[in-house]
Short mmCIF file of C-alpha atoms in Angstrom, two decimals:
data_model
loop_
_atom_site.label_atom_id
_atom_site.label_comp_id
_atom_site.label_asym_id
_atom_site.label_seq_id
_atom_site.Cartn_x
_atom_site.Cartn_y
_atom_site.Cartn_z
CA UNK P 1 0.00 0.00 0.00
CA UNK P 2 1.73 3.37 -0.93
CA UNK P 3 0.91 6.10 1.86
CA UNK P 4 0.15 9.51 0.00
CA UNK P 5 2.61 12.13 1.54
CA UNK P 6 -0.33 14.54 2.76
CA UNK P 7 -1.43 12.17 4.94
CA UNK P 8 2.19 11.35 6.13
CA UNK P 9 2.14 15.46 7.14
CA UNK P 10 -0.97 14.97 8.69
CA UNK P 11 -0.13 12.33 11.33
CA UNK P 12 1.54 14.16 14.11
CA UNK P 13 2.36 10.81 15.73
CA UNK P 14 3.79 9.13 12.61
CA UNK P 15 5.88 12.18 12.47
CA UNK P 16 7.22 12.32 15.81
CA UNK P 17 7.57 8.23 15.74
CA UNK P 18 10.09 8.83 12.70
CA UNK P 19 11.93 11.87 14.93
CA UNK P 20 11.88 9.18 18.02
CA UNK P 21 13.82 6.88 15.69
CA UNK P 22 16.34 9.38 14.89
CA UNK P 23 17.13 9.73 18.47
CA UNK P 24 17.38 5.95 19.20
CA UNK P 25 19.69 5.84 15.99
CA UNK P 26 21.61 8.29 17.93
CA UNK P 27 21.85 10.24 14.79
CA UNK P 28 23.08 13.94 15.19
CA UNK P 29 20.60 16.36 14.98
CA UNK P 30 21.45 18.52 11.92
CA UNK P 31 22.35 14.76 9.81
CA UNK P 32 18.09 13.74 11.94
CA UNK P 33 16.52 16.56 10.38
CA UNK P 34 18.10 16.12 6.54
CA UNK P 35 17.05 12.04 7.02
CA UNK P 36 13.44 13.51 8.20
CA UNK P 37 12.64 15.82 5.10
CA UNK P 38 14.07 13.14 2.84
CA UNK P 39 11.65 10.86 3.78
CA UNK P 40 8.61 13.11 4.74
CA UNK P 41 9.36 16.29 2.48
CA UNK P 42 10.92 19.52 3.68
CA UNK P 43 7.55 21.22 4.13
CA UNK P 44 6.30 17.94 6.89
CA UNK P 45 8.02 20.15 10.03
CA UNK P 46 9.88 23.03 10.87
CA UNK P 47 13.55 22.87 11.76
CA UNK P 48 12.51 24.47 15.62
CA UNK P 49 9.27 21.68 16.02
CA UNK P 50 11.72 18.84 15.18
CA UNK P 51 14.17 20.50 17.31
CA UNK P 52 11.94 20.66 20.26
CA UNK P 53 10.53 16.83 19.67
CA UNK P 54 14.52 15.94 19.16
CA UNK P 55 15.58 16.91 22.43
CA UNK P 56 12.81 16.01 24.27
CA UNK P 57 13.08 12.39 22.88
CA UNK P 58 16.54 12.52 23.59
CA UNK P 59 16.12 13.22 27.38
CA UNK P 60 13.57 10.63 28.02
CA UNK P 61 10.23 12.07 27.50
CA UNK P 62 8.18 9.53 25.26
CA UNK P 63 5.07 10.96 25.31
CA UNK P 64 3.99 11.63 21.69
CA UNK P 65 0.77 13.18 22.71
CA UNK P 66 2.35 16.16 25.27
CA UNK P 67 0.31 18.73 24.91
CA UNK P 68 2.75 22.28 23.86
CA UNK P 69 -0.44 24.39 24.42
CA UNK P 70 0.56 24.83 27.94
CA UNK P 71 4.36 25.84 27.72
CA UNK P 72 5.26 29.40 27.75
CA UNK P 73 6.12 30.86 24.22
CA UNK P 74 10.17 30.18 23.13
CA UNK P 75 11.96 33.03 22.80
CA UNK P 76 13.73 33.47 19.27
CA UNK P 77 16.90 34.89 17.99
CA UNK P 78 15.23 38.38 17.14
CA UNK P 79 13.66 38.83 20.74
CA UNK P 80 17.69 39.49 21.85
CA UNK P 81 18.71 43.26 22.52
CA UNK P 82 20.82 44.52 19.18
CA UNK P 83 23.42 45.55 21.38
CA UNK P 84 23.55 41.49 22.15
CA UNK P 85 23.36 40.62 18.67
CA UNK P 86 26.41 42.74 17.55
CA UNK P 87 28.62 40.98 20.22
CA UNK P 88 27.78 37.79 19.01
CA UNK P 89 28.32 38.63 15.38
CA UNK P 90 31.04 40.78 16.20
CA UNK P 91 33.00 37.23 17.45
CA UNK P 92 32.08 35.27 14.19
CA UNK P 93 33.96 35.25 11.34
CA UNK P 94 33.11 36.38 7.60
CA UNK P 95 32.24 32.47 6.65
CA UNK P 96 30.00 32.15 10.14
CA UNK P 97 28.38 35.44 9.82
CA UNK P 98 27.28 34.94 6.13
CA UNK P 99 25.33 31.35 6.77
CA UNK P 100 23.82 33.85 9.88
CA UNK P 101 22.93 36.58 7.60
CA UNK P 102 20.10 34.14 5.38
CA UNK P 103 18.46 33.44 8.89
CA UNK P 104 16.45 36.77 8.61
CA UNK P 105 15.95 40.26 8.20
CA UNK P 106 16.61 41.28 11.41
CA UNK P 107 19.75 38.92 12.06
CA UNK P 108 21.16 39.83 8.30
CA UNK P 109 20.93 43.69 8.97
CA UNK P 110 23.28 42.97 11.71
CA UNK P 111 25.68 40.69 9.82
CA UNK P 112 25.77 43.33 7.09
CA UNK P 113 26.71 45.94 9.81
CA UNK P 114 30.53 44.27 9.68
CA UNK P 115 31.96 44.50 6.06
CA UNK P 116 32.62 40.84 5.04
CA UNK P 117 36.58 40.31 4.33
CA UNK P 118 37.50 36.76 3.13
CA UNK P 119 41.19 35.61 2.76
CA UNK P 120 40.73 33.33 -0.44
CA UNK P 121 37.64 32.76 -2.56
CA UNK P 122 38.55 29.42 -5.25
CA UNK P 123 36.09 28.97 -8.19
CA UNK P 124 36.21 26.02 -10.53
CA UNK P 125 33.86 25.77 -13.64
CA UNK P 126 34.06 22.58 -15.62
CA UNK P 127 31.95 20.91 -17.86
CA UNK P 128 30.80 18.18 -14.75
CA UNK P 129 30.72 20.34 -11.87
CA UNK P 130 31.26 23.69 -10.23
CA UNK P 131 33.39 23.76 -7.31
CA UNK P 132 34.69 26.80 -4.60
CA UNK P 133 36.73 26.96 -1.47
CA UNK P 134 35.34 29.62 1.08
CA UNK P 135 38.60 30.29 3.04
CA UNK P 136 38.87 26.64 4.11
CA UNK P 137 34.95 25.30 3.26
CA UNK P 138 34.75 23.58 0.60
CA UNK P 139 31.44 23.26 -1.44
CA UNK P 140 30.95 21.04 -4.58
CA UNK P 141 27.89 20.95 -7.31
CA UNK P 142 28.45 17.99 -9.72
CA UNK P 143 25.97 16.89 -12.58
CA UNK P 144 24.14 13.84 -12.60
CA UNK P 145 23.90 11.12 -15.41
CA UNK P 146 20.34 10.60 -14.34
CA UNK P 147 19.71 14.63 -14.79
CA UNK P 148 20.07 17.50 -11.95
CA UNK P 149 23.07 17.49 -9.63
CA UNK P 150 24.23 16.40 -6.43
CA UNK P 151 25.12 19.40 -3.77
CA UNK P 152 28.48 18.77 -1.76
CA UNK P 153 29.12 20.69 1.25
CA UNK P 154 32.18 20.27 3.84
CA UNK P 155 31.42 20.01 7.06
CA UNK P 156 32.96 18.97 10.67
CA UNK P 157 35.70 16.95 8.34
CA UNK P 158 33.13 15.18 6.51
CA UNK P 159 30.35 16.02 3.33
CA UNK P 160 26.59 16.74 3.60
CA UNK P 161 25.02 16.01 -0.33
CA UNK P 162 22.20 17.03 -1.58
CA UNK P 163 20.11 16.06 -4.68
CA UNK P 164 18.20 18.57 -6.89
CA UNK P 165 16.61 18.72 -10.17
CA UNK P 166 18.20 21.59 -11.35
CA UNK P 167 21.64 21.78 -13.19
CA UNK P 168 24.76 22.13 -11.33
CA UNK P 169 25.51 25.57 -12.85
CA UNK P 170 22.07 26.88 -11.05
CA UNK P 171 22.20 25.22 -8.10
CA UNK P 172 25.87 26.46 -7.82
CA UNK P 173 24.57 30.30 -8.42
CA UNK P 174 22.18 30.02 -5.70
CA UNK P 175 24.58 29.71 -3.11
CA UNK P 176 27.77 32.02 -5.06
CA UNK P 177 25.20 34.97 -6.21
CA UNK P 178 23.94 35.62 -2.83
CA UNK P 179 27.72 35.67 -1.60
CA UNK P 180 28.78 37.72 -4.28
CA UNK P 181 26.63 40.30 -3.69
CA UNK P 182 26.98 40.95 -0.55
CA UNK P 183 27.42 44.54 0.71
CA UNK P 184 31.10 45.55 0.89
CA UNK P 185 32.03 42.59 0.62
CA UNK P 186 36.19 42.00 -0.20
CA UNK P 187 38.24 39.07 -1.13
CA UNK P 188 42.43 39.23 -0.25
CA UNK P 189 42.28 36.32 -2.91
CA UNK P 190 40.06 35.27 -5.88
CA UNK P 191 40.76 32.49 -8.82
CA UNK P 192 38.76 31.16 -11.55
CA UNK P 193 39.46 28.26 -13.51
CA UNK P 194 37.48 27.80 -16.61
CA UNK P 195 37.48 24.72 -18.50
CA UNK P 196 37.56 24.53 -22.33
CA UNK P 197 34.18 23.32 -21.88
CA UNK P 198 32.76 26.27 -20.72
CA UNK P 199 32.90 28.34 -24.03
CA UNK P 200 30.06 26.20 -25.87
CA UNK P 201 28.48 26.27 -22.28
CA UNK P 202 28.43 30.26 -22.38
CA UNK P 203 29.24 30.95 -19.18
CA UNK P 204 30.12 34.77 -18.94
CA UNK P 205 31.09 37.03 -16.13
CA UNK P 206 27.39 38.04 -15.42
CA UNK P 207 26.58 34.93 -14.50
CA UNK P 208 29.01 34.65 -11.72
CA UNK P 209 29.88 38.58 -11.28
CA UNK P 210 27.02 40.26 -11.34
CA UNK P 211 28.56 43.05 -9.62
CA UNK P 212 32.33 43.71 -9.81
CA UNK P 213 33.95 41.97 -6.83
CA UNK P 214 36.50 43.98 -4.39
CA UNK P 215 39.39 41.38 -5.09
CA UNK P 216 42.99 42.56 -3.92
CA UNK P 217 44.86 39.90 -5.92
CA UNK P 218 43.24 37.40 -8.78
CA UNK P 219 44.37 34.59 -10.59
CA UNK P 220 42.38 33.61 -13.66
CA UNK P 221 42.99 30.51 -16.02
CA UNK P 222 40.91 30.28 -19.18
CA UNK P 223 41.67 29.03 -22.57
CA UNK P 224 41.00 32.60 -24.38
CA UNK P 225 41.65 36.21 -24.50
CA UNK P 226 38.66 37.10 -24.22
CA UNK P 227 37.58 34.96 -21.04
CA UNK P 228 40.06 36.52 -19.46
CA UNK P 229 39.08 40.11 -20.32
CA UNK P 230 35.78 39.17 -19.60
CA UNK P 231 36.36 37.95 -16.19
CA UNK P 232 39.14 40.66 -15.22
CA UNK P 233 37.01 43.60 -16.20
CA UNK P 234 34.30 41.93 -13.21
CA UNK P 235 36.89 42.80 -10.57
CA UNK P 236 36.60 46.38 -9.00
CA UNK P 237 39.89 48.00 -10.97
CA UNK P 238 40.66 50.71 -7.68
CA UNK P 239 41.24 48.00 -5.18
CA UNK P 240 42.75 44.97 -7.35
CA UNK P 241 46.88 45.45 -6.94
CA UNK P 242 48.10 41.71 -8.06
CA UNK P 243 47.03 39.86 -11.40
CA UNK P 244 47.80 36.37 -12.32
CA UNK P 245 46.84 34.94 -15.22
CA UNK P 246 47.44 31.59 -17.62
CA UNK P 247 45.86 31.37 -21.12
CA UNK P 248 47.23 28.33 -22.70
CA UNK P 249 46.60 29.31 -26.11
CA UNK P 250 48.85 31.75 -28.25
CA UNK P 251 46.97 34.89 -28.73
CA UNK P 252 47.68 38.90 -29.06
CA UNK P 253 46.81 39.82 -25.32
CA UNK P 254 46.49 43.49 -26.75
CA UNK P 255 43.02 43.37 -25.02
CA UNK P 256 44.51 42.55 -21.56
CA UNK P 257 46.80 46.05 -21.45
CA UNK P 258 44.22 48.07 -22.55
CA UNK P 259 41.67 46.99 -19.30
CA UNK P 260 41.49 49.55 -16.78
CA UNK P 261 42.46 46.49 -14.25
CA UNK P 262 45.74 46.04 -15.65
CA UNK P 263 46.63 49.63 -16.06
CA UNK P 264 46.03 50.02 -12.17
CA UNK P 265 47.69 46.65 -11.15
CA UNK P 266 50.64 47.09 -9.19
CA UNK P 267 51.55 43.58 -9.24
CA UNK P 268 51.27 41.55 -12.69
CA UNK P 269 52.42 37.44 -13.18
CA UNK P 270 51.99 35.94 -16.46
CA UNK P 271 52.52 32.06 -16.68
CA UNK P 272 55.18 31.10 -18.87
CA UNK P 273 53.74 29.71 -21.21
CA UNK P 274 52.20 32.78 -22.42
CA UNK P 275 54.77 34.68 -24.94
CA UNK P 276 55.42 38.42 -25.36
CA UNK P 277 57.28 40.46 -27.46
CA UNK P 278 59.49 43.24 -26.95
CA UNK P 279 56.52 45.71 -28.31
CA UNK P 280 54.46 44.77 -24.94
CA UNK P 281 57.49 45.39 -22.41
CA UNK P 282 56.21 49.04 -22.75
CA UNK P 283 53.05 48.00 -20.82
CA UNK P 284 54.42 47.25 -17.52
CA UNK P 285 56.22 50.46 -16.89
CA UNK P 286 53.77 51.80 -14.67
CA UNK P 287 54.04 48.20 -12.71
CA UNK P 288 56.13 47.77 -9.23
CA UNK P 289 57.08 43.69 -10.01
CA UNK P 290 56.18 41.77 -13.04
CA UNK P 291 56.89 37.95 -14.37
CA UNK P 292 56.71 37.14 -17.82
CA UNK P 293 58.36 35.13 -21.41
CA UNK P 294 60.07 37.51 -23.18
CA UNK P 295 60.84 36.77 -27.07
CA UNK P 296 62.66 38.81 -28.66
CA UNK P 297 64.56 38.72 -32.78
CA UNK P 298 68.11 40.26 -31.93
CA UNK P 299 69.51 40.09 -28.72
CA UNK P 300 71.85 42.82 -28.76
CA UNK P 301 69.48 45.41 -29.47
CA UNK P 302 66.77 43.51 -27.10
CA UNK P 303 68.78 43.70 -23.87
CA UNK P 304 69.70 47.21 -23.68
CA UNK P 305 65.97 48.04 -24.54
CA UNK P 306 64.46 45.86 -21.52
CA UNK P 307 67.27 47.68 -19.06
CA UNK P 308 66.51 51.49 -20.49
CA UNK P 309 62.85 50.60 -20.16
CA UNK P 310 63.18 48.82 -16.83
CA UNK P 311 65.52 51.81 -15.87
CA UNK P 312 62.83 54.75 -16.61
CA UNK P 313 60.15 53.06 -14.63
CA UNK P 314 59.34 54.89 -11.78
CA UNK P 315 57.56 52.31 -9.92
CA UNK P 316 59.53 49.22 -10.55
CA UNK P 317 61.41 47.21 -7.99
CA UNK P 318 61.52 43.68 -9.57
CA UNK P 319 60.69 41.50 -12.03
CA UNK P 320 61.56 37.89 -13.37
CA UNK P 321 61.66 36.78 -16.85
CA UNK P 322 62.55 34.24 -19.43
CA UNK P 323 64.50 35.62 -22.49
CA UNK P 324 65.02 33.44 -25.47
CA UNK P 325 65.58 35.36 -29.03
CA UNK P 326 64.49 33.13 -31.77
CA UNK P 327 65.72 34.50 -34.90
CA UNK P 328 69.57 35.39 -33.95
CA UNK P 329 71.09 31.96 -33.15
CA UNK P 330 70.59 33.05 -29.21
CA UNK P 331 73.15 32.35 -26.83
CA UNK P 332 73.59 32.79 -22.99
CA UNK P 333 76.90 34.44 -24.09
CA UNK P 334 75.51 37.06 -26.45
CA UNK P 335 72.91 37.70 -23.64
CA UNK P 336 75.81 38.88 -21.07
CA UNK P 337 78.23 40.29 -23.66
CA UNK P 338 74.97 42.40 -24.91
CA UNK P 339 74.94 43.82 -20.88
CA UNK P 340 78.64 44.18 -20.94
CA UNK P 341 78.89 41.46 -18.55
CA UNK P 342 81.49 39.03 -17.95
CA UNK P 343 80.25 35.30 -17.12
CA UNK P 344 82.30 33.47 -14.54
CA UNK P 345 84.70 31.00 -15.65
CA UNK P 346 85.43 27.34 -13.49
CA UNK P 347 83.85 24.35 -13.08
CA UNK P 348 80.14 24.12 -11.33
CA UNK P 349 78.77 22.40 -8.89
CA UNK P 350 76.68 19.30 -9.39
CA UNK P 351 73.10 20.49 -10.71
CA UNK P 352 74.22 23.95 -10.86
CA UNK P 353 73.46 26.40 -13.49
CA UNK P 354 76.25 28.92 -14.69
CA UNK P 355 75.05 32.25 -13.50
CA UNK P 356 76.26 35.98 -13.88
CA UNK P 357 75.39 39.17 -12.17
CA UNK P 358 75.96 42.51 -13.46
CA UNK P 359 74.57 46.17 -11.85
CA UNK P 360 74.41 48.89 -13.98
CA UNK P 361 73.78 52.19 -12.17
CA UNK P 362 70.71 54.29 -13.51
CA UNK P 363 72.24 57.66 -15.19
CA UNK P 364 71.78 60.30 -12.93
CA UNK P 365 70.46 58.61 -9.91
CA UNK P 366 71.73 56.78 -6.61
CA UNK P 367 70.30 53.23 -7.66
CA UNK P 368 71.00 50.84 -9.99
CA UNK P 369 69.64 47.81 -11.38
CA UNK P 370 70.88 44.10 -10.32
CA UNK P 371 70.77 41.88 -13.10
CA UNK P 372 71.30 37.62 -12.24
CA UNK P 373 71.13 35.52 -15.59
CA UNK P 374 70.97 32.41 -15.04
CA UNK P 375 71.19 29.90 -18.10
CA UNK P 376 68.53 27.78 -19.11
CA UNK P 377 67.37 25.06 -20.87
CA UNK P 378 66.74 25.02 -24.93
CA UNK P 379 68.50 28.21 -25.22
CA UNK P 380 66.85 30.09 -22.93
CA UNK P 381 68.13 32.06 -19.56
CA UNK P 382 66.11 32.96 -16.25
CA UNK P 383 66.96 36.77 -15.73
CA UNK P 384 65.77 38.48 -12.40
CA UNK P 385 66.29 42.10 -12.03
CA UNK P 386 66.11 43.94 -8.91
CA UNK P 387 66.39 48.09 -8.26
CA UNK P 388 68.61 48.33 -5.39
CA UNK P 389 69.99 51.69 -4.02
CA UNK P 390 73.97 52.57 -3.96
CA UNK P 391 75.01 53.19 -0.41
#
């Protein structure tokens, strides 16, 4: 005989017999209540009745026909002074006080009150799930071969899941929009990984960003140009000072410069396997430290073009690069005689690289620039250059 689930809700006794055999399971609480709904339906009891039924149950009272009637009237959450309130938010932290903030109005004014700072915010978006690390919660939304997804969430040093009919890019943006849009809210650390995937799937910045997110650094991997534009233009260009960013493709990241983000970066690392020419070095003057691939055609008019540049930027302290010139039979040799540098001569030490360091004072100024070269493989060398002051 199949029991229809209205007159499951109905039966106040059925329902507090399947809460009594939570208890005797000696199931947690929070894990009772998610077994309850799943069998009864979410809308059978609210979280504080099953609460009260819970605990009651748990301390020995059996009787499933006490009468509540008689019991003075619970006090809630919102019947606490504010002044209260704000101490007990006040001693939460950002993760804590945003899962208090969807509780109510009253409670989320509060939470709102303190501007919500996260260290690190990690988005994944694949073509079988959407994942994101809150600080150090975890939270996964994966699709289902049977249709809808299956909701992961890290708790106590285990996962709660969740099954829903709705795709796992939704039922990812239900939990990341409301985040996202929090007032004042600020990230030290954001990164987005797109998968190749995720072009046919049309996933843009609005979807994720609807407003532009206070991010002070951001790393962003994508397999286009204009991905990454996309997603770097979403980040609030006054407060963003580091940019990290991998495209594995070859492309003219013209596009990237000319984005109001990267003109106010102070901070800039491109993965290596991105390639620049000499024509871009003119970008990062305005930058304090910068890592990039550097190819140039002839290094002896290359190298004293990088240290004239490097030289006339006011704001630059470091950087790290690989040089390799393509189309001049490149040598580590040529690199250092192009400085005017001499490269050491004897024998090195197991696994060690030959290296040379040269400093070449900046005209008419107390500080110079410290070059190291260090030699490579296929051709290439590692060069780090530092502004350091004379004493």
């Amino acid at each position: 005989m199949k029991l229809s689930s209205d007159f499951l809700k109905k039966n106040q006794h059925f329902l507090r017999s399947c809460i009594l055999y939570e208890v005797v399971r000696e199931e947690p609480i929070y894990y009772a209540y998610n077994n309850f709904c799943y069998a009864v339906g979410k809308d059978a009891m609210e979280y504080p009745d099953f609460e009260f039924w819970y605990y009651r149950f748990y301390q020995g009272e059996l009787d499933l026909d006490y009468d509540r009637s008689a019991d003075p009237e619970p006090k809630k959450l919102v019947d606490m002074p504010v002044v209260l309130m704000k101490e007990i938010v006040k001693n939460l932290d950002a993760v804590e006080r945003t899962c208090l903030r969807s509780m109510n109005h009253a409670i989320k004014d509060v939470a709102d009150s303190f501007d919500p700072v996260f260290e690190k915010l990690d988005v994944g978006v694949y073509d079988f799930s959407l994942t994101w690390k809150l600080n150090k919660l975890s939270f996964s939304c994966d699709k289902q071969e049977s249709g809808g997804c299956r909701f992961y969430k890290e708790h106590s040093h285990s996962w709660i899941s969740e099954k829903s009919e709705e795709s796992y890019i939704q039922k990812s943006l239900e939990y990341l929009t409301p985040l996202l849009t929090m007032p004042n809210i600020k990230v030290n650390h954001f990164s987005l990984r797109l998968s190749e995937e995720t072009i046919a799937m049309n996933f843009n910045c609005d979807d994720l960003l609807p407003v532009p997110l206070n991010a002070k650094s951001v790393f962003i991997e994508s397999q286009t140009t204009n991905q990454v534009v996309q997603f770097l233009s979403g980040m609030r260009p006054g407060s963003l000072e580091s940019i990290s960013l991998k495209i594995p493709e070859r492309e003219n990241y013209e596009r990237i410069f000319e984005t109001d983000q990267f003109k106010q970066a102070k901070n800039v690392e491109f993965d290596m396997d991105m390639e620049f020419n000499m024509a871009d070095l003119v970008h990062f003057s305005h930058l304090k430290t910068f890592k990039f691939n550097l190819i140039g055609r002839n290094t002896f008019e290359d190298v004293p073009k990088i240290r004239d540049i490097i030289s006339t930027s006011e704001n630059f302290e470091s950087c790290e690069m690989i040089y390799y010139a393509f189309r001049d039979d490149f040598s580590f040799e040529k690199f250092a005689a192009s400085l005017g540098a001499e490269i050491p001569i004897g024998p090195l030490a197991e696994g060690e690289r030959l290296t040379f360091t040269h400093r070449y004072q900046i005209p008419e100024s107390n500080e110079c620039l410290e070059f190291i070269v260090k030699k490579q493989y296929h051709g290439r060398c590692l060069v780090n250059v530092f502004k350091t002051r004379i004493s």
